[in-house]
Amino acid sequence: MINSVEFTERLKKVMEHHQLSASTFADKVGVQRSSISHILSGRNKPSLDFILKVTSEFSDVDIHWLLNGKGNYPKIRNSGTTPPSSLFEDSNTVSGKKIQRIVVFYDDGTFDEYQK
């Protein structure tokens, strides 16, 4: 279950990091301004739809961190998030099979997926 007080603090951290007021944050995420006010005041708990809108709009917000504080904010990314295209070229095969995607799992529970 989400700890509302801690969730609110993490949400405020995102807003401060992006230098957004509550109303600007609401507009950017695509929710009513009153929704943000009610979540920040503790009156309402965030819906799954709200959480997904936040993580979709702000790529630096990890859903695990937002929900339960596990992980980092902003997301830690490797400097080279695009793998060399040669990994996907026809000549790269494993046991006669072509590579279609590569998934890298990080110790904080996040991952990056690379596709051709």
Short mmCIF file of C-alpha atoms in Angstrom, two decimals:
data_model
loop_
_atom_site.label_atom_id
_atom_site.label_comp_id
_atom_site.label_asym_id
_atom_site.label_seq_id
_atom_site.Cartn_x
_atom_site.Cartn_y
_atom_site.Cartn_z
CA MET A 1 0.00 0.00 0.00
CA ILE A 2 1.22 3.51 -0.79
CA ASN A 3 2.21 5.73 2.10
CA SER A 4 0.36 8.92 1.13
CA VAL A 5 2.66 11.25 3.07
CA GLU A 6 5.81 9.82 1.51
CA PHE A 7 4.19 9.71 -1.94
CA THR A 8 3.28 13.39 -1.60
CA GLU A 9 6.88 14.24 -0.68
CA ARG A 10 8.17 12.40 -3.75
CA LEU A 11 5.61 14.16 -5.96
CA LYS A 12 6.72 17.52 -4.55
CA LYS A 13 10.33 16.57 -5.28
CA VAL A 14 9.43 15.97 -8.95
CA MET A 15 7.64 19.32 -9.12
CA GLU A 16 10.59 21.14 -7.51
CA HIS A 17 13.10 19.39 -9.76
CA HIS A 18 11.20 20.54 -12.85
CA GLN A 19 10.44 23.94 -11.27
CA LEU A 20 6.68 23.54 -11.69
CA SER A 21 3.86 24.89 -9.60
CA ALA A 22 1.02 22.54 -8.71
CA SER A 23 -1.21 24.05 -11.39
CA THR A 24 1.49 23.88 -14.08
CA PHE A 25 2.28 20.30 -13.06
CA ALA A 26 -1.43 19.39 -13.37
CA ASP A 27 -1.61 20.94 -16.83
CA LYS A 28 1.55 19.14 -17.96
CA VAL A 29 0.33 15.76 -16.67
CA GLY A 30 -3.17 16.33 -18.03
CA VAL A 31 -5.26 16.24 -14.87
CA GLN A 32 -7.48 18.77 -13.17
CA ARG A 33 -5.70 21.22 -10.92
CA SER A 34 -7.95 20.23 -8.04
CA SER A 35 -6.70 16.64 -8.37
CA ILE A 36 -3.15 17.74 -7.62
CA SER A 37 -4.34 19.89 -4.74
CA HIS A 38 -6.29 16.99 -3.23
CA ILE A 39 -3.37 14.58 -3.57
CA LEU A 40 -0.87 17.05 -2.10
CA SER A 41 -3.16 17.82 0.83
CA GLY A 42 -3.72 14.12 1.55
CA ARG A 43 -7.44 14.32 0.87
CA ASN A 44 -7.25 11.88 -2.05
CA LYS A 45 -4.91 9.04 -2.90
CA PRO A 46 -3.39 8.94 -6.38
CA SER A 47 -5.08 6.72 -8.94
CA LEU A 48 -3.18 4.33 -11.16
CA ASP A 49 -4.13 6.53 -14.11
CA PHE A 50 -2.56 9.54 -12.39
CA ILE A 51 0.65 7.64 -11.60
CA LEU A 52 0.93 6.41 -15.19
CA LYS A 53 0.40 9.94 -16.52
CA VAL A 54 3.20 11.24 -14.29
CA THR A 55 5.66 8.53 -15.34
CA SER A 56 4.69 8.95 -19.01
CA GLU A 57 5.13 12.73 -18.98
CA PHE A 58 8.34 12.71 -16.92
CA SER A 59 10.73 10.08 -18.21
CA ASP A 60 13.09 10.72 -15.30
CA VAL A 61 10.49 9.41 -12.82
CA ASP A 62 10.76 5.69 -12.08
CA ILE A 63 7.40 4.17 -11.14
CA HIS A 64 8.98 2.09 -8.36
CA TRP A 65 10.52 5.19 -6.83
CA LEU A 66 7.29 7.17 -7.13
CA LEU A 67 5.19 4.42 -5.53
CA ASN A 68 7.45 3.20 -2.74
CA GLY A 69 10.65 5.22 -2.70
CA LYS A 70 12.84 2.39 -4.04
CA GLY A 71 15.34 3.38 -6.68
CA ASN A 72 16.63 6.81 -7.57
CA TYR A 73 15.25 10.11 -8.69
CA PRO A 74 15.96 11.23 -11.27
CA LYS A 75 16.50 7.87 -12.95
CA ILE A 76 20.12 6.95 -13.30
CA ARG A 77 20.92 6.25 -16.91
CA ASN A 78 24.09 5.08 -18.53
CA SER A 79 25.67 7.74 -20.71
CA GLY A 80 25.30 5.54 -23.77
CA THR A 81 21.67 4.48 -23.78
CA THR A 82 21.74 3.68 -27.48
CA PRO A 83 23.54 0.45 -28.30
CA PRO A 84 25.74 0.30 -31.36
CA SER A 85 23.63 -0.50 -34.39
CA SER A 86 26.08 -3.26 -35.31
CA LEU A 87 24.56 -5.42 -32.57
CA PHE A 88 21.43 -5.70 -34.70
CA GLU A 89 23.09 -6.18 -38.08
CA ASP A 90 22.45 -9.39 -39.98
CA SER A 91 25.97 -10.66 -39.31
CA ASN A 92 25.40 -10.80 -35.54
CA THR A 93 23.82 -14.12 -34.74
CA VAL A 94 23.81 -16.45 -31.77
CA SER A 95 23.41 -20.13 -32.71
CA GLY A 96 22.14 -19.02 -36.12
CA LYS A 97 19.54 -16.67 -34.62
CA LYS A 98 19.42 -12.90 -35.25
CA ILE A 99 19.37 -10.53 -32.29
CA GLN A 100 16.04 -8.65 -32.11
CA ARG A 101 16.27 -6.91 -28.74
CA ILE A 102 18.56 -6.46 -25.77
CA VAL A 103 17.33 -5.88 -22.21
CA VAL A 104 19.64 -4.54 -19.50
CA PHE A 105 18.49 -4.97 -15.90
CA TYR A 106 19.84 -2.65 -13.18
CA ASP A 107 20.22 -3.49 -9.49
CA ASP A 108 17.61 -0.87 -8.53
CA GLY A 109 14.88 -2.82 -10.34
CA THR A 110 14.81 -0.65 -13.46
CA PHE A 111 15.70 -1.74 -16.96
CA ASP A 112 16.40 -0.46 -20.45
CA GLU A 113 15.24 -2.24 -23.56
CA TYR A 114 16.87 -1.79 -26.93
CA GLN A 115 15.19 -2.82 -30.17
CA LYS A 116 16.25 -2.48 -33.77
#
